[in-house]
PDB file of C-alpha atoms in Angstrom:
ATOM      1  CA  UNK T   1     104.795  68.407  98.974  1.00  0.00           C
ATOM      2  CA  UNK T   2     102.416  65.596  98.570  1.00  0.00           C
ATOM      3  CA  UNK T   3     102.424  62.542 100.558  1.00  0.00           C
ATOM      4  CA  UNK T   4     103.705  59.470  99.638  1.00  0.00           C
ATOM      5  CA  UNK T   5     101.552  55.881 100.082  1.00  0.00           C
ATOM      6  CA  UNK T   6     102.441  54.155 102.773  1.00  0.00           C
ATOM      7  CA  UNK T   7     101.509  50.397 102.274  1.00  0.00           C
ATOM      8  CA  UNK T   8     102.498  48.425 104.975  1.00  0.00           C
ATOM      9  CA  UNK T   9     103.317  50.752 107.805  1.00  0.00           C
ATOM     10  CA  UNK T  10     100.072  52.060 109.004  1.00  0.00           C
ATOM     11  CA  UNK T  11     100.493  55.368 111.706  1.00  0.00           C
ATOM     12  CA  UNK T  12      98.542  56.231 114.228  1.00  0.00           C
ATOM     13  CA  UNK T  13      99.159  59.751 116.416  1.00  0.00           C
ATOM     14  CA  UNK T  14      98.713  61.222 119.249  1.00  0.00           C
ATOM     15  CA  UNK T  15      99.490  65.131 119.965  1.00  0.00           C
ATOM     16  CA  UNK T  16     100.439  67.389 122.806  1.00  0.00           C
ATOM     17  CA  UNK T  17      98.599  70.669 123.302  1.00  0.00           C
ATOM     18  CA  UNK T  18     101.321  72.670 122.056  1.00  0.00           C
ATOM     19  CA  UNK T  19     101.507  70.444 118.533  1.00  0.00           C
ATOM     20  CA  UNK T  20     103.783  67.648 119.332  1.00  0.00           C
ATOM     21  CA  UNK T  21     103.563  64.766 118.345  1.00  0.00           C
ATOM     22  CA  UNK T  22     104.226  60.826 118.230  1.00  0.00           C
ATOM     23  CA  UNK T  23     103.748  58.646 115.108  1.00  0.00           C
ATOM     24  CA  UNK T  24     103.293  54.970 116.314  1.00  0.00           C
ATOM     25  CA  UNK T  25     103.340  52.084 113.076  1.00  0.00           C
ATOM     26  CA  UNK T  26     103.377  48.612 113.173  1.00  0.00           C
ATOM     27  CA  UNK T  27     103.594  46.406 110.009  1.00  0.00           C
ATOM     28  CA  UNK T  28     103.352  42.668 110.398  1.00  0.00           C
ATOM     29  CA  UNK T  29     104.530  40.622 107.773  1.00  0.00           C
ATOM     30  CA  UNK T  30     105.376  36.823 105.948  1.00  0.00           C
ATOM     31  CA  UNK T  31     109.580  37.033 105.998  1.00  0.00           C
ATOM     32  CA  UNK T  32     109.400  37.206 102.238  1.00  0.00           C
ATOM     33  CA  UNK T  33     107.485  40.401 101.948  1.00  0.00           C
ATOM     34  CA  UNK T  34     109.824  42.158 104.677  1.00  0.00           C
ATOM     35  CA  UNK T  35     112.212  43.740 102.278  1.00  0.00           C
ATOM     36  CA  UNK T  36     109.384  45.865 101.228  1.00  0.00           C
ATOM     37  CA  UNK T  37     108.637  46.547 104.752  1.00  0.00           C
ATOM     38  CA  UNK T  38     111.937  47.714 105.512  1.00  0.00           C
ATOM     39  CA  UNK T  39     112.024  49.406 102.418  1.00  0.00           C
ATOM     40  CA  UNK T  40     109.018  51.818 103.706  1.00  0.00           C
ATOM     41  CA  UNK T  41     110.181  52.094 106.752  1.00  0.00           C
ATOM     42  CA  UNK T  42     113.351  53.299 105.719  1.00  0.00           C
ATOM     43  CA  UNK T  43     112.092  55.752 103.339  1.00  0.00           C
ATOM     44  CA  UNK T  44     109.956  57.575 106.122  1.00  0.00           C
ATOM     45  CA  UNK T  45     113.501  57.614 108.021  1.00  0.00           C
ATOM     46  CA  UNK T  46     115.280  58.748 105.083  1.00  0.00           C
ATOM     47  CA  UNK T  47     112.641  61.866 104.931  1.00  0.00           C
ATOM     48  CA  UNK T  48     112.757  62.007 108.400  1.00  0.00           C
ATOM     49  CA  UNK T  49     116.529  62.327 108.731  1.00  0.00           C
ATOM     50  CA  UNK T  50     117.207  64.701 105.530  1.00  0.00           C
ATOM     51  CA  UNK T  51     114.432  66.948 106.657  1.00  0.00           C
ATOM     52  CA  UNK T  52     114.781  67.582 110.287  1.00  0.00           C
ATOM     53  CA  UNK T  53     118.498  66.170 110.324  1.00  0.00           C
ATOM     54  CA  UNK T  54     119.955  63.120 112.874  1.00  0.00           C
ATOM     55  CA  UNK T  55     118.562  62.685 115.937  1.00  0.00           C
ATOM     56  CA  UNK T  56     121.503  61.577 117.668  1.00  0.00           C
ATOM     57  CA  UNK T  57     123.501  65.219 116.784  1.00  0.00           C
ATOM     58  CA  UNK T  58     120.517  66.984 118.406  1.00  0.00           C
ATOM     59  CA  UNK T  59     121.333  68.390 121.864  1.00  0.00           C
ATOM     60  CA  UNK T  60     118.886  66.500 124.324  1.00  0.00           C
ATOM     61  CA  UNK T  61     116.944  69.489 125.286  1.00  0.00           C
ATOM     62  CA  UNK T  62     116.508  70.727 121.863  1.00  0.00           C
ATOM     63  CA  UNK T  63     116.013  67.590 119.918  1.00  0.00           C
ATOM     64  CA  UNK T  64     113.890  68.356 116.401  1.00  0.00           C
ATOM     65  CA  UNK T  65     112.896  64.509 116.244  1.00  0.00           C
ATOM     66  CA  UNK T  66     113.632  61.300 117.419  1.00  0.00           C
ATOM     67  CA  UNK T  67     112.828  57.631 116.545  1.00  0.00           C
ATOM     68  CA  UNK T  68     112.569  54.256 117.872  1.00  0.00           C
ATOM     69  CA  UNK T  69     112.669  50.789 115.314  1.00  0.00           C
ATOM     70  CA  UNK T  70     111.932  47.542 116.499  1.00  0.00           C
ATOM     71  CA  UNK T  71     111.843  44.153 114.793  1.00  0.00           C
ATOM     72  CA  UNK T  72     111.424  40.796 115.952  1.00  0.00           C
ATOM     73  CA  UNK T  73     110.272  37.352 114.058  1.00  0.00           C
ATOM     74  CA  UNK T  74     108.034  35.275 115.487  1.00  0.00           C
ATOM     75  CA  UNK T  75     109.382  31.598 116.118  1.00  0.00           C
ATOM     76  CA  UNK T  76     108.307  27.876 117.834  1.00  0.00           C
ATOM     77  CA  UNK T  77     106.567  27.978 120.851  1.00  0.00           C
ATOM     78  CA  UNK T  78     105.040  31.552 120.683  1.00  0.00           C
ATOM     79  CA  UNK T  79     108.692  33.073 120.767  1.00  0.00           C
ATOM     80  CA  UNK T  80     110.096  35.909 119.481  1.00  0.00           C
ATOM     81  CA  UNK T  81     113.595  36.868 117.867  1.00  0.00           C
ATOM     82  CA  UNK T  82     115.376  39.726 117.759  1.00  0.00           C
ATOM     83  CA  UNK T  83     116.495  40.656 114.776  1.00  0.00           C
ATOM     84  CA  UNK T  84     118.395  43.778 115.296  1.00  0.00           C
ATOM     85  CA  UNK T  85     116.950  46.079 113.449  1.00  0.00           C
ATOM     86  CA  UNK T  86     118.825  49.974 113.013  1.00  0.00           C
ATOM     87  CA  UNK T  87     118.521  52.563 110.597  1.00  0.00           C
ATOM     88  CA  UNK T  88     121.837  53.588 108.487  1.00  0.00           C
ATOM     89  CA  UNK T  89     121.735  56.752 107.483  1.00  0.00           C
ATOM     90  CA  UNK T  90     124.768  57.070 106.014  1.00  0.00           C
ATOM     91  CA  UNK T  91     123.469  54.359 103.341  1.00  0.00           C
ATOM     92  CA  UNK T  92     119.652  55.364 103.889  1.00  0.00           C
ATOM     93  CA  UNK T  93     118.137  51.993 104.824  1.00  0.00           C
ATOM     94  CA  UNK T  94     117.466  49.304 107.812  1.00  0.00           C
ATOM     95  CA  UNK T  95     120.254  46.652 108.438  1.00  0.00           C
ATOM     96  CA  UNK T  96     118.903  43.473 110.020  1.00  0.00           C
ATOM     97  CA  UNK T  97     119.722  40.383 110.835  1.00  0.00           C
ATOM     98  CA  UNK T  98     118.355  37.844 108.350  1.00  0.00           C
ATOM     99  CA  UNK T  99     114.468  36.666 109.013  1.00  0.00           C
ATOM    100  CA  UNK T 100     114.315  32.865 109.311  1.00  0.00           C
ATOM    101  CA  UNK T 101     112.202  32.102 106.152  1.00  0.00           C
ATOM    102  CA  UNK T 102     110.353  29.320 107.612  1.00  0.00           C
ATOM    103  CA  UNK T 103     108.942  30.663 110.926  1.00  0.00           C
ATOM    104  CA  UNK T 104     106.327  33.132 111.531  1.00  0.00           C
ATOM    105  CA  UNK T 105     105.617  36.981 110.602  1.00  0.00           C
ATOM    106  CA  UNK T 106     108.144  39.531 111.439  1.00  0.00           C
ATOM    107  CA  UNK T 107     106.886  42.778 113.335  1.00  0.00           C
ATOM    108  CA  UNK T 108     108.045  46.189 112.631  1.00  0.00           C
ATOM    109  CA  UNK T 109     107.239  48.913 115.141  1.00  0.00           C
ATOM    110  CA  UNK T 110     108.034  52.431 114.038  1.00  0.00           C
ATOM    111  CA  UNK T 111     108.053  55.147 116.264  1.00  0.00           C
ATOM    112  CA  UNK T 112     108.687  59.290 115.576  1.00  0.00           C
ATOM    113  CA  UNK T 113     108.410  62.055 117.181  1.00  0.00           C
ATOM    114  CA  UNK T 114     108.938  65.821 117.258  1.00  0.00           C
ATOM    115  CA  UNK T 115     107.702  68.847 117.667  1.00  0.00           C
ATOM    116  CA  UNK T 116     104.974  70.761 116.081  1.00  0.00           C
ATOM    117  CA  UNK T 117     106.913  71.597 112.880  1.00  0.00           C
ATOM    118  CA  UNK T 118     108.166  68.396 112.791  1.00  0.00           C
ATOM    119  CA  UNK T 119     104.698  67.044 112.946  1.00  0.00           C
ATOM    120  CA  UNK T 120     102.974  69.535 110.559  1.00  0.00           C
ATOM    121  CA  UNK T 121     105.667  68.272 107.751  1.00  0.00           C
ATOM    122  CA  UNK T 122     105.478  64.545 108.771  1.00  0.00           C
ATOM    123  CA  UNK T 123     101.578  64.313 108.019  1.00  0.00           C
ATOM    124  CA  UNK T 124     101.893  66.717 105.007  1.00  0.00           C
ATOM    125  CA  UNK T 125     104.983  63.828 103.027  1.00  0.00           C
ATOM    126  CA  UNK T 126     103.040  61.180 104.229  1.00  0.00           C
ATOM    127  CA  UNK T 127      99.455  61.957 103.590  1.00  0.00           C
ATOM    128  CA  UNK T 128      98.286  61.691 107.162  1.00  0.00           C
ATOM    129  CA  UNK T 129      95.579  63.250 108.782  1.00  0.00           C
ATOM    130  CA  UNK T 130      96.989  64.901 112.857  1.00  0.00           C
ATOM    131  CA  UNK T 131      94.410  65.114 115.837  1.00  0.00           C
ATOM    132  CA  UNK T 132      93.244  68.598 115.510  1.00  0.00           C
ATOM    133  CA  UNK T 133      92.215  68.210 111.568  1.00  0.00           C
TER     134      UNK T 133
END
């Protein structure tokens, strides 16, 4: 399968001995150009979730992948606001709160992780080089 571009979350990895892995992404962006932010994000979660299934229905101790999504808008005085960011995967796509459109950038944070399988298919559909290549 050949990876997809990835223009506003950018990935970087780091990897276990045995393969494992953990994808860390941050995009930072104007409130108007968020949609296609979220829109990225939620396609690598879409992947991420038909592939390897949802994380939640995993038993703990056998877990295929997992994720964490953050994202928070910068405001007056060097503040941040939550804005509630969670993946639906029934509908395939991030719910938020509404960014304010006149403060600051928004930050996504995008976190996966799984095991070596997991890994090997995550940097093959997104075109993204792991440690030991």
């Amino acid at each position: 399968m050949s990876g997809m571009e990835l223009n506003y979350l950018n990935f970087d990895v780091s990897e276990d001995d045995n393969g494992a892995a953990s994808w860390d992404a941050m995009a930072s962006t104007l409130p108007v150009r968020l949609p296609e932010a979220l829109r990225e994000a939620s396609a690598v979660l879409q992947w991420a979730h038909s592939a390897f299934g949802t994380p939640e229905g995993n038993d703990e101790g056998l877990a295929q992948w997992d994720f964490d999504l953050q994202l928070a808008q910068e405001v007056a005085g060097g503040a941040t606001r939550d804005l509630n960011a969670r993946f639906d995967a029934a509908a395939g796509r991030i719910e938020t709160i509404p960014a304010l459109s006149d403060a600051g950038y928004c930050v996504l944070t995008l976190t996966l992780s799984g095991p070596a399988a997991f890994a090997a298919a995550f940097s093959d559909r997104f075109g993204l080089a792991s440690l030991g290549e």
